[in-house]
Coordinates of C-alpha atoms in Angstrom, one line a residue:
Chain J
M209 CA 21.1 -5.6 14.0
T210 CA 21.0 -2.2 15.6
V211 CA 19.6 -0.8 12.4
L212 CA 16.9 -3.4 12.4
K213 CA 16.0 -2.6 16.0
A214 CA 15.9 1.1 15.2
L215 CA 13.6 0.3 12.2
L216 CA 11.3 -1.8 14.3
K217 CA 10.9 1.0 16.8
R218 CA 9.0 3.1 14.3
K219 CA 5.5 1.8 14.2
T220 CA 4.7 2.4 10.6
V221 CA 8.0 0.8 9.5
A222 CA 7.3 -2.3 11.7
I223 CA 3.9 -2.6 10.0
A224 CA 5.5 -2.3 6.6
L225 CA 8.0 -5.0 7.4
L226 CA 5.2 -7.2 8.7
Y227 CA 3.3 -6.7 5.5
I228 CA 6.4 -7.6 3.4
L229 CA 6.8 -10.7 5.4
I230 CA 3.2 -11.7 4.9
V231 CA 3.6 -11.2 1.1
V232 CA 6.8 -13.3 1.1
A233 CA 5.0 -16.0 3.1
A234 CA 2.0 -15.9 0.7
A235 CA 4.4 -16.3 -2.3
I236 CA 6.3 -19.2 -0.8
F237 CA 3.4 -21.1 0.7
A238 CA 0.9 -20.2 -2.0
P239 CA 0.0 -23.9 -2.8
W240 CA -0.9 -24.5 0.8
L241 CA -2.4 -21.1 1.6
A242 CA -4.6 -20.6 -1.4
P243 CA -8.1 -22.1 -0.8
Y244 CA -8.5 -23.1 -4.5
D245 CA -6.6 -23.7 -7.6
P246 CA -6.0 -20.2 -9.0
A247 CA -6.7 -21.3 -12.6
K248 CA -9.9 -23.4 -11.9
Q249 CA -13.1 -21.9 -13.3
F250 CA -15.9 -22.6 -10.9
F251 CA -19.4 -23.2 -12.3
E252 CA -20.8 -21.9 -9.0
G253 CA -18.3 -19.0 -9.2
L254 CA -20.6 -17.1 -11.5
T255 CA -24.2 -15.9 -11.1
L256 CA -26.9 -17.4 -13.3
E257 CA -26.4 -14.4 -15.6
G258 CA -22.6 -15.2 -15.8
A259 CA -21.5 -12.2 -13.6
P260 CA -18.7 -12.6 -11.1
L261 CA -19.6 -13.0 -7.4
P262 CA -18.9 -10.3 -4.8
P263 CA -17.0 -11.4 -1.7
N264 CA -18.9 -14.2 0.2
A265 CA -18.4 -17.1 2.6
D266 CA -17.1 -19.5 -0.1
Y267 CA -15.0 -17.0 -2.1
W268 CA -13.7 -14.6 0.5
L269 CA -12.6 -11.9 -2.0
G270 CA -15.2 -12.9 -4.6
T271 CA -14.7 -14.4 -8.1
D272 CA -13.5 -13.0 -11.4
L273 CA -15.1 -12.9 -14.8
L274 CA -14.2 -16.5 -15.5
G275 CA -15.5 -17.7 -12.1
R276 CA -12.0 -18.2 -10.6
D277 CA -11.4 -17.5 -6.9
L278 CA -9.9 -14.0 -6.5
L279 CA -8.2 -14.7 -3.2
S280 CA -6.3 -17.7 -4.6
R281 CA -5.3 -15.6 -7.6
V282 CA -4.1 -12.7 -5.4
I283 CA -2.1 -15.1 -3.3
Y284 CA -0.4 -16.6 -6.4
G285 CA 0.0 -13.1 -7.8
A286 CA 2.3 -12.4 -4.9
Q287 CA 4.8 -14.8 -6.4
T288 CA 4.9 -12.8 -9.7
S289 CA 5.3 -9.5 -7.9
L290 CA 8.1 -10.7 -5.7
I291 CA 10.0 -12.6 -8.4
I292 CA 10.0 -9.5 -10.6
G293 CA 10.7 -7.3 -7.6
V294 CA 13.8 -9.3 -6.5
V295 CA 15.2 -10.5 -9.9
S296 CA 14.6 -7.4 -11.9
N297 CA 15.5 -4.9 -9.2
G298 CA 18.6 -7.1 -8.4
I299 CA 19.8 -6.8 -12.0
A300 CA 19.0 -3.1 -12.0
V301 CA 21.0 -2.5 -8.8
V302 CA 24.0 -4.5 -10.2
I303 CA 24.0 -2.6 -13.5
G304 CA 23.4 0.7 -11.8
T305 CA 26.2 0.1 -9.3
L306 CA 28.7 -1.0 -12.0
V307 CA 27.9 2.0 -14.1
G308 CA 27.9 4.5 -11.2
V309 CA 31.2 3.2 -9.8
T310 CA 32.9 2.9 -13.2
A311 CA 31.9 6.5 -14.1
G312 CA 32.7 7.9 -10.7
F313 CA 35.9 6.0 -9.8
V314 CA 37.5 4.8 -13.0
R315 CA 36.3 7.8 -15.0
G316 CA 38.2 8.2 -18.3
W317 CA 36.4 7.9 -21.6
L318 CA 34.4 4.9 -20.5
G319 CA 33.1 6.8 -17.5
S320 CA 31.9 9.7 -19.6
V321 CA 30.3 7.5 -22.2
L322 CA 28.4 5.7 -19.4
M323 CA 27.2 9.0 -17.9
R324 CA 26.1 10.3 -21.3
L325 CA 24.2 7.0 -21.7
T326 CA 22.4 7.5 -18.4
D327 CA 21.6 11.1 -19.4
L328 CA 20.1 9.7 -22.6
M329 CA 18.1 7.1 -20.7
M330 CA 16.7 9.9 -18.4
A331 CA 15.2 11.5 -21.5
F332 CA 12.8 8.7 -21.9
P333 CA 9.7 8.1 -19.7
A334 CA 10.5 4.7 -18.1
L335 CA 7.0 3.3 -18.8
L336 CA 6.9 4.2 -22.5
L337 CA 10.4 2.7 -23.1
A338 CA 9.4 -0.4 -21.2
I339 CA 6.2 -0.7 -23.2
A340 CA 8.0 -0.3 -26.5
L341 CA 10.6 -2.9 -25.5
A342 CA 8.1 -5.4 -24.1
A343 CA 5.9 -5.0 -27.2
I344 CA 8.8 -5.7 -29.5
L345 CA 10.3 -8.6 -27.4
Q346 CA 6.9 -10.3 -26.7
P347 CA 6.5 -10.6 -23.0
S348 CA 7.1 -13.5 -20.7
L349 CA 7.9 -13.3 -17.0
W350 CA 11.6 -13.2 -17.6
I351 CA 11.5 -10.8 -20.5
V352 CA 9.4 -8.5 -18.4
A353 CA 12.0 -8.7 -15.6
M354 CA 14.7 -7.9 -18.1
V355 CA 12.8 -5.0 -19.6
I356 CA 12.1 -3.4 -16.2
A357 CA 15.8 -3.8 -15.2
M358 CA 16.8 -2.2 -18.5
V359 CA 14.9 1.0 -17.6
N360 CA 15.3 1.0 -13.9
W361 CA 19.1 1.0 -13.5
V362 CA 19.4 4.6 -14.4
Q363 CA 18.3 6.1 -11.1
I364 CA 20.6 4.0 -9.1
A365 CA 23.5 4.6 -11.5
R366 CA 23.1 8.4 -11.0
V367 CA 22.9 8.1 -7.2
I368 CA 25.9 5.8 -6.9
Y369 CA 27.9 8.0 -9.3
S370 CA 27.5 11.1 -7.2
E371 CA 28.1 9.2 -4.0
T372 CA 31.3 7.6 -5.5
I373 CA 32.5 11.1 -6.6
S374 CA 32.0 12.5 -3.1
I375 CA 33.7 9.5 -1.4
S376 CA 36.6 9.5 -3.9
S377 CA 37.3 13.2 -3.2
K378 CA 37.6 12.6 0.6
D379 CA 41.0 12.9 2.2
F380 CA 41.4 9.3 3.2
V381 CA 41.2 8.2 -0.4
A382 CA 43.8 10.8 -1.4
V383 CA 46.1 9.5 1.4
E384 CA 45.6 5.9 0.2
R385 CA 46.6 6.9 -3.3
T386 CA 49.7 8.8 -2.1
I387 CA 51.0 5.9 0.0
G388 CA 50.6 3.7 -3.1
V389 CA 47.5 1.6 -2.4
S390 CA 46.4 0.0 -5.6
A391 CA 43.1 1.2 -7.2
P392 CA 41.3 -2.2 -6.9
R393 CA 42.2 -2.3 -3.2
I394 CA 40.9 1.2 -2.6
L395 CA 37.8 0.2 -4.6
F396 CA 37.0 -3.0 -2.7
S397 CA 38.1 -2.3 0.8
H398 CA 37.3 1.4 1.1
L399 CA 34.9 2.6 -1.6
L400 CA 32.4 -0.2 -1.7
P401 CA 31.9 -0.5 2.0
H402 CA 31.1 3.2 2.1
L403 CA 28.7 2.8 -0.8
L404 CA 26.9 -0.2 0.8
P405 CA 24.4 1.9 2.8
T406 CA 23.4 3.9 -0.3
I407 CA 23.1 0.7 -2.4
L408 CA 20.9 -0.9 0.3
V409 CA 18.6 2.1 0.5
W410 CA 18.2 2.4 -3.2
A411 CA 17.8 -1.3 -3.6
T412 CA 14.9 -1.2 -1.2
L413 CA 13.3 1.8 -2.8
G414 CA 13.8 0.3 -6.2
I415 CA 11.7 -2.8 -5.4
S416 CA 8.8 -0.4 -5.0
T417 CA 9.4 1.2 -8.4
T418 CA 9.8 -2.3 -9.9
V419 CA 6.6 -3.7 -8.4
L420 CA 4.7 -0.7 -9.7
L421 CA 6.1 -0.9 -13.2
E422 CA 5.4 -4.6 -13.4
A423 CA 1.8 -4.0 -12.3
T424 CA 1.4 -1.2 -14.8
L425 CA 2.9 -3.2 -17.7
S426 CA 0.7 -6.2 -16.9
F427 CA -2.3 -3.9 -16.6
L428 CA -1.6 -2.6 -20.1
G429 CA -1.3 -6.1 -21.5
V430 CA 2.5 -6.1 -22.2
G431 CA 3.5 -7.5 -18.8
V432 CA 3.1 -10.9 -17.3
Q433 CA 0.6 -12.8 -19.4
P434 CA -2.6 -14.5 -18.2
P435 CA -3.3 -17.2 -17.1
K436 CA -0.3 -16.7 -14.8
P437 CA -1.8 -14.4 -12.2
S438 CA -0.1 -11.1 -11.4
W439 CA -1.7 -8.3 -9.5
G440 CA -1.5 -6.1 -12.5
N441 CA -3.0 -8.6 -15.0
I442 CA -5.9 -9.5 -12.7
I443 CA -7.0 -5.9 -13.1
F444 CA -6.1 -6.0 -16.8
E445 CA -8.5 -8.9 -17.3
S446 CA -11.4 -7.2 -15.4
Q447 CA -11.0 -3.6 -16.6
T448 CA -14.0 -3.7 -18.9
Y449 CA -16.2 -4.9 -16.0
F450 CA -14.8 -3.0 -13.1
T451 CA -17.6 -0.5 -12.7
S452 CA -20.0 -3.3 -11.7
A453 CA -17.4 -5.5 -10.0
V454 CA -15.1 -3.1 -8.2
W455 CA -13.7 -5.8 -5.9
L456 CA -11.7 -7.1 -8.9
V457 CA -9.7 -3.8 -8.8
L458 CA -9.9 -3.0 -5.1
F459 CA -8.3 -6.1 -3.6
P460 CA -5.3 -6.6 -6.0
G461 CA -5.0 -2.8 -6.0
I462 CA -4.7 -2.7 -2.2
A463 CA -2.2 -5.5 -2.4
I464 CA 0.0 -3.6 -4.9
I465 CA -0.2 -0.2 -3.2
A466 CA 0.5 -1.7 0.2
L467 CA 3.6 -3.6 -1.1
S468 CA 5.0 -0.6 -2.9
L469 CA 4.2 1.7 0.1
S470 CA 5.9 -0.8 2.5
F471 CA 9.2 -0.9 0.5
N472 CA 9.1 2.9 0.2
L473 CA 8.6 3.3 4.0
V474 CA 11.4 0.8 4.8
G475 CA 13.7 2.4 2.2
D476 CA 13.1 5.8 3.6
A477 CA 13.6 4.8 7.2
L478 CA 16.8 3.0 6.2
R479 CA 18.1 6.2 4.6
D480 CA 17.3 8.0 7.8
E481 CA 19.2 5.4 9.9
L482 CA 22.1 4.8 7.6
D483 CA 22.8 8.4 6.4
P484 CA 24.4 10.3 9.3
T485 CA 24.2 13.6 7.5
L486 CA 20.4 13.5 7.6
K487 CA 20.3 13.0 11.4
G488 CA 18.3 15.5 13.2
R489 CA 17.4 17.4 10.1
S490 CA 13.7 16.8 9.6
Chain D
M203 CA 26.3 32.9 -18.6
V204 CA 25.7 33.0 -22.4
W205 CA 28.4 30.3 -22.7
Y206 CA 26.6 28.1 -20.2
I207 CA 23.3 28.5 -22.0
A208 CA 24.9 27.7 -25.3
K209 CA 26.5 24.6 -23.8
R210 CA 23.2 23.5 -22.3
V211 CA 21.4 24.0 -25.6
V212 CA 24.0 22.1 -27.6
Y213 CA 24.0 19.2 -25.0
S214 CA 20.2 19.0 -25.3
L215 CA 20.4 18.7 -29.0
L216 CA 23.0 15.9 -28.7
I217 CA 20.7 14.1 -26.3
L218 CA 17.9 14.5 -28.8
L219 CA 20.2 13.0 -31.5
G220 CA 20.7 10.1 -29.1
V221 CA 16.9 9.8 -28.6
T222 CA 16.5 9.4 -32.4
F223 CA 19.1 6.7 -32.4
V224 CA 17.3 4.7 -29.6
T225 CA 13.9 5.1 -31.4
Y226 CA 15.6 4.0 -34.6
L227 CA 17.0 0.9 -32.8
L228 CA 13.5 0.1 -31.5
L229 CA 12.0 0.3 -34.9
Y230 CA 14.9 -1.8 -36.4
M231 CA 14.2 -4.5 -33.8
I232 CA 10.6 -5.1 -34.9
P233 CA 10.5 -8.7 -35.9
A234 CA 7.8 -8.2 -38.7
D235 CA 9.0 -7.1 -42.1
P236 CA 7.3 -3.9 -43.1
A237 CA 7.8 -4.5 -46.8
R238 CA 5.8 -7.7 -46.6
Q239 CA 3.1 -6.0 -44.5
I240 CA 2.7 -3.3 -47.2
A241 CA 2.8 -5.8 -50.1
G242 CA 0.2 -8.1 -48.6
R243 CA 0.2 -11.8 -48.3
S244 CA -0.2 -12.7 -52.0
A245 CA 2.6 -10.5 -53.3
T246 CA 5.5 -12.1 -55.2
A247 CA 9.0 -12.0 -53.9
E248 CA 9.9 -9.5 -56.6
V249 CA 7.2 -7.1 -55.5
V250 CA 8.3 -7.3 -51.9
A251 CA 11.9 -6.8 -52.9
N252 CA 10.9 -3.7 -54.9
I253 CA 9.0 -2.2 -51.9
R254 CA 12.0 -3.0 -49.7
H255 CA 14.2 -1.1 -52.1
Q256 CA 11.9 1.9 -52.2
L257 CA 11.8 2.1 -48.4
G258 CA 15.5 1.7 -48.3
L259 CA 15.3 -1.4 -46.2
D260 CA 18.0 -3.1 -48.2
L261 CA 20.5 -0.4 -47.2
P262 CA 23.1 -1.0 -44.5
F263 CA 22.2 -0.2 -40.9
Y264 CA 23.9 3.2 -40.7
E265 CA 22.6 4.4 -44.1
Q266 CA 19.1 3.5 -43.0
Y267 CA 19.7 5.6 -39.8
V268 CA 20.8 8.6 -41.9
R269 CA 17.7 8.2 -44.0
Y270 CA 15.5 7.9 -40.9
L271 CA 17.0 11.1 -39.5
G272 CA 16.4 12.9 -42.8
N273 CA 12.7 11.8 -42.7
L274 CA 12.4 12.9 -39.0
L275 CA 13.6 16.4 -39.9
Q276 CA 10.8 16.6 -42.4
G277 CA 8.3 15.5 -39.8
D278 CA 8.0 12.0 -41.1
L279 CA 7.8 9.6 -38.1
G280 CA 7.1 6.5 -40.2
R281 CA 4.0 4.6 -40.9
S282 CA 1.5 2.6 -38.9
Y283 CA 0.8 -0.5 -40.9
V284 CA -2.1 -1.5 -38.7
Q285 CA -3.9 1.8 -39.1
R286 CA -2.6 2.4 -42.6
S287 CA -1.7 6.0 -41.8
E288 CA 1.2 8.3 -41.1
V289 CA 2.4 8.2 -37.5
S290 CA 2.9 12.0 -37.5
T291 CA -0.8 12.6 -38.6
L292 CA -2.0 10.3 -35.9
L293 CA 0.2 12.0 -33.2
A294 CA -0.8 15.5 -34.4
S295 CA -4.5 14.9 -33.8
R296 CA -3.7 13.8 -30.2
V297 CA -1.3 16.5 -29.0
G298 CA -4.0 19.0 -28.1
P299 CA -6.0 17.0 -25.6
T300 CA -2.7 15.7 -24.0
L301 CA -1.4 19.2 -23.6
Q302 CA -4.7 20.2 -21.9
L303 CA -4.5 17.3 -19.5
M304 CA -0.8 17.9 -18.9
V305 CA -1.2 21.6 -18.0
A306 CA -4.2 20.8 -15.8
G307 CA -2.5 17.8 -14.1
I308 CA 0.8 19.6 -13.5
G309 CA -1.2 22.6 -12.2
F310 CA -2.9 20.4 -9.6
E311 CA 0.4 18.7 -8.7
L312 CA 1.9 22.1 -7.9
L313 CA -1.2 23.4 -6.2
I314 CA -1.6 20.4 -4.0
G315 CA 2.1 19.7 -3.5
I316 CA 3.2 23.2 -2.6
T317 CA 0.3 23.8 -0.3
L318 CA 0.7 20.6 1.6
G319 CA 4.5 21.1 1.7
I320 CA 4.1 24.6 3.3
V321 CA 1.5 23.5 5.8
A322 CA 3.7 20.5 6.8
A323 CA 6.8 22.6 7.2
L324 CA 5.0 25.2 9.3
K325 CA 3.4 22.5 11.6
R326 CA 6.6 20.4 11.6
N327 CA 6.5 17.2 13.6
S328 CA 2.8 17.7 14.5
V329 CA 0.2 15.1 13.8
L330 CA -1.0 17.1 10.8
D331 CA 2.6 17.0 9.4
Q332 CA 2.7 13.2 9.8
V333 CA -0.7 12.8 8.2
L334 CA 0.2 15.0 5.2
M335 CA 3.5 13.2 4.7
A336 CA 1.8 9.8 4.9
F337 CA -0.6 11.0 2.3
S338 CA 2.2 12.1 0.0
F339 CA 3.9 8.7 0.5
I340 CA 0.7 6.8 -0.4
G341 CA 0.4 9.0 -3.5
V342 CA 3.8 8.3 -4.9
S343 CA 3.4 4.6 -4.0
S344 CA 0.1 4.1 -5.9
P345 CA 0.1 3.0 -9.5
H346 CA -1.8 5.4 -11.7
F347 CA -4.1 2.8 -13.2
I348 CA -5.5 1.7 -9.8
A349 CA -5.9 5.3 -8.6
A350 CA -7.6 6.2 -11.8
M351 CA -10.0 3.2 -11.8
L352 CA -10.9 3.7 -8.2
A353 CA -11.4 7.5 -8.7
L354 CA -13.6 6.8 -11.7
Y355 CA -15.6 4.2 -9.7
F356 CA -16.0 6.3 -6.6
F357 CA -16.6 9.8 -8.0
A358 CA -18.2 9.0 -11.4
V359 CA -20.1 5.7 -10.8
Y360 CA -20.9 5.8 -7.1
L361 CA -21.3 9.5 -6.4
G362 CA -22.1 10.5 -9.9
W363 CA -20.3 13.8 -9.6
F364 CA -18.4 13.5 -12.9
P365 CA -19.1 11.9 -16.3
L366 CA -17.8 8.4 -16.8
G367 CA -14.7 9.5 -18.7
G368 CA -14.5 10.9 -22.2
Y369 CA -13.6 14.2 -23.6
G370 CA -15.3 17.6 -23.7
G371 CA -15.7 20.3 -21.1
V372 CA -14.2 21.1 -17.7
E373 CA -16.2 18.3 -16.1
H374 CA -14.4 15.7 -18.2
L375 CA -11.0 17.3 -17.5
L376 CA -11.2 17.6 -13.7
L377 CA -11.2 14.0 -12.5
P378 CA -8.2 12.8 -14.6
A379 CA -6.3 16.0 -13.9
I380 CA -7.0 15.8 -10.1
T381 CA -6.0 12.1 -10.1
L382 CA -2.7 12.9 -11.8
G383 CA -2.3 15.9 -9.5
V384 CA -2.8 14.0 -6.3
L385 CA -0.5 11.1 -7.2
G386 CA 2.3 13.4 -8.4
S387 CA 2.0 16.0 -5.7
G388 CA 3.9 13.8 -3.2
W389 CA 7.3 14.6 -4.7
Y390 CA 6.6 18.3 -4.5
S391 CA 5.2 18.4 -1.0
R392 CA 8.2 16.5 0.3
M393 CA 10.6 18.7 -1.5
V394 CA 8.8 22.0 -0.5
R395 CA 8.6 20.8 3.1
S396 CA 12.3 20.1 3.4
S397 CA 13.4 23.2 1.5
M398 CA 11.0 25.4 3.7
I399 CA 12.6 23.9 6.8
D400 CA 16.0 24.7 5.4
V401 CA 15.1 28.3 4.6
L402 CA 13.4 28.8 8.0
H403 CA 16.6 28.0 9.7
Q404 CA 18.7 30.5 7.8
D405 CA 20.1 33.7 9.3
F406 CA 18.3 36.2 7.1
I407 CA 14.9 34.8 8.3
R408 CA 16.0 35.4 11.9
T409 CA 17.1 38.9 10.9
A410 CA 13.7 39.5 9.2
R411 CA 11.9 38.4 12.4
A412 CA 14.3 40.4 14.6
K413 CA 13.6 43.6 12.8
G414 CA 10.0 43.1 13.6
L415 CA 8.3 41.9 10.4
G416 CA 5.0 40.2 10.8
R417 CA 4.8 36.4 10.5
A418 CA 2.8 36.6 7.2
R419 CA 5.2 39.0 5.7
V420 CA 8.3 37.0 6.6
L421 CA 6.6 33.9 5.1
L422 CA 5.4 35.5 1.9
R423 CA 8.3 37.8 1.1
H424 CA 11.3 35.9 2.6
V425 CA 10.6 32.3 3.1
L426 CA 8.4 31.3 0.1
P427 CA 10.4 32.8 -2.8
N428 CA 13.5 31.0 -1.6
A429 CA 11.9 27.7 -0.7
I430 CA 10.1 27.4 -4.0
V431 CA 13.2 27.7 -6.2
P432 CA 14.0 23.9 -6.2
V433 CA 10.5 23.2 -7.4
I434 CA 11.4 24.6 -10.9
P435 CA 14.0 22.1 -11.9
M436 CA 11.8 19.5 -10.2
I437 CA 9.1 20.3 -12.8
G438 CA 11.6 19.4 -15.6
I439 CA 12.4 16.1 -14.0
D440 CA 8.8 15.4 -13.2
I441 CA 7.7 15.6 -16.8
G442 CA 9.2 12.2 -17.4
I443 CA 7.4 10.6 -14.5
F444 CA 4.3 12.5 -15.4
M445 CA 4.2 11.3 -19.0
S446 CA 4.2 7.7 -17.8
G447 CA 1.2 8.4 -15.6
L448 CA -0.5 10.2 -18.4
V449 CA -0.5 7.1 -20.7
V450 CA -2.4 5.1 -18.1
V451 CA -4.7 7.8 -16.9
E452 CA -5.7 8.7 -20.4
S453 CA -6.5 5.1 -21.3
V454 CA -8.6 4.6 -18.1
F455 CA -10.6 7.8 -18.6
G456 CA -10.9 7.4 -22.3
W457 CA -9.2 10.8 -22.8
P458 CA -8.3 11.0 -26.6
G459 CA -4.7 12.0 -26.2
L460 CA -1.3 10.5 -26.9
G461 CA -1.5 8.2 -24.0
Q462 CA -4.7 6.6 -25.2
L463 CA -3.2 6.4 -28.7
A464 CA -0.3 4.5 -27.3
W465 CA -2.6 2.2 -25.3
Q466 CA -4.6 1.4 -28.4
A467 CA -1.4 0.8 -30.3
I468 CA -0.3 -1.6 -27.5
Q469 CA -3.5 -3.7 -27.9
Q470 CA -2.8 -4.0 -31.7
V471 CA 0.9 -4.4 -31.4
D472 CA 1.3 -1.3 -33.5
I473 CA 4.9 -0.6 -32.6
P474 CA 5.6 2.5 -34.9
I475 CA 3.0 4.4 -33.0
I476 CA 4.3 3.3 -29.6
V477 CA 7.8 4.4 -30.7
G478 CA 6.4 7.7 -32.0
V479 CA 4.7 8.5 -28.7
T480 CA 7.9 7.5 -26.9
M481 CA 10.0 9.9 -29.1
L482 CA 7.5 12.7 -28.6
S483 CA 7.6 12.3 -24.9
A484 CA 11.4 12.2 -24.9
V485 CA 11.5 15.5 -26.8
A486 CA 9.1 17.0 -24.3
I487 CA 11.3 15.8 -21.4
V488 CA 14.5 17.2 -22.9
L489 CA 12.9 20.5 -23.7
G490 CA 11.2 20.7 -20.3
N491 CA 14.4 20.1 -18.5
L492 CA 16.2 22.6 -20.6
V493 CA 13.6 25.3 -20.0
A494 CA 13.5 24.5 -16.3
D495 CA 17.3 24.7 -15.9
L496 CA 17.4 28.0 -17.7
A497 CA 14.4 29.4 -15.9
V498 CA 16.2 28.7 -12.5
L499 CA 19.0 31.0 -13.6
F500 CA 16.7 33.9 -14.0
V501 CA 14.7 33.2 -10.9
D502 CA 17.6 32.7 -8.6
P503 CA 20.6 35.0 -9.5
R504 CA 22.7 33.4 -6.8
I505 CA 23.3 30.3 -8.8
D506 CA 26.8 30.5 -10.2
V507 CA 26.9 28.7 -13.5
T508 CA 30.7 29.1 -13.9
K509 CA 31.1 26.3 -11.3
T510 CA 29.0 23.7 -13.1

């Protein structure tokens, strides 16, 4: 609670949290909030020449190439971004934490194998590996979520690993060991509580990475597939036409950037609040 | 020192071996049967079996991997069945433009990132500092495809300052390179800012000031050389992030490099090409990291490798 209060005191972070709340609300209440059916192609949604309409009184954000209402599609697109953001990033955090803690606390051959594996994963550009996997596995919403989790756990694993090493080398852990406290007990009642702030920070920052990766994959055509709207595939569908209908890129684009920026801001502020070693440094 | 370098080189080679195993797995996972694709629809089962034997597709998993490795060493990255051409030939024709854009893009990243970082650190906690850091935050939070499309729209279509994408002279290079530079500069500016602040607080800076050196001299001779060291390994790490952005920026700007090749391959589900580009980028990343790690040793003699 005190952390939340401290976060809300920062104006930019408060705005970021508000925006996240709005997106969550848009995703949950999309059927009631969206003015139209996102898949419905309106005859009046196109000009006589068949071009999409710019923002106007009927279609607040304009229409797309098929005469569908852009605002409704953007509202429904929030569902896709958040589902991927939460599910995929959740899986990545779990895998990353398991790998990091195993490598840093259990160590042994399993630990070194896992760290070599993360080194290997670091050698690949996340986007290209995700593209290759998504192209082979043929994308659906859940496959995309899995693919993103499979390339995004690495960062968290490395952070948790070094954090685990530094906590395990503290005196109190050595004392616990000498007085004969069992390893699982040290792990669950001492190590994990100390790791929690780090996990929380990186889970927040990770949503930003995840949202961006989903949007990019969808933009490239190997992400969430139309007609299911995602902010990335709205832009994918209109990329050939965007120089004459820039609103089709601008509005979903702003939605994506604002969401990713918000999670970055909140994550960064969380790190400042939760990590006492950073206090008063910047 | 020599021991450390040797260890680092061997480890990079091992990672590269791991990279080949991953790319092999990816190719192995392709659902379509390459033998059937080569033989064509009307081929008899016998012909298909023959081709499969020639390609070694009837060998066990690990023997196929050994064969794949052997091919790689000879520069054979497999075949694109969609384009009916060798992957290595296709990649080779794209490396030049990509290198151009990489050098220009990373150049802009460093130029923008380091400059903004220095300014922000010197004017710490001022409004300017906050604006610059907000700018770097927006940069790293923006997906490349949106930034690229909006830059193309605003500067090429609306203002008409640049050509509408394509390849050629400096005027074609500038906009994609600056887009990459602006988006990637955030990591550097934040890093330079905090490392500048670190250095500014150290004793030798106070000493330098106490002995009466001018502000500019302290900054240029004492602060900067020290503050800039962490940027070097950062370039190594950044290559990975940068390559991802490159794919998207090249495809939006129609820049005929590896990224555009990968993008075209995605549209045609031409997986051997995607895997080829992935492998080439992985090699670039491993080498980039190796060079950056070794370069730091020469730039900063204080780093003690016997401890790592």
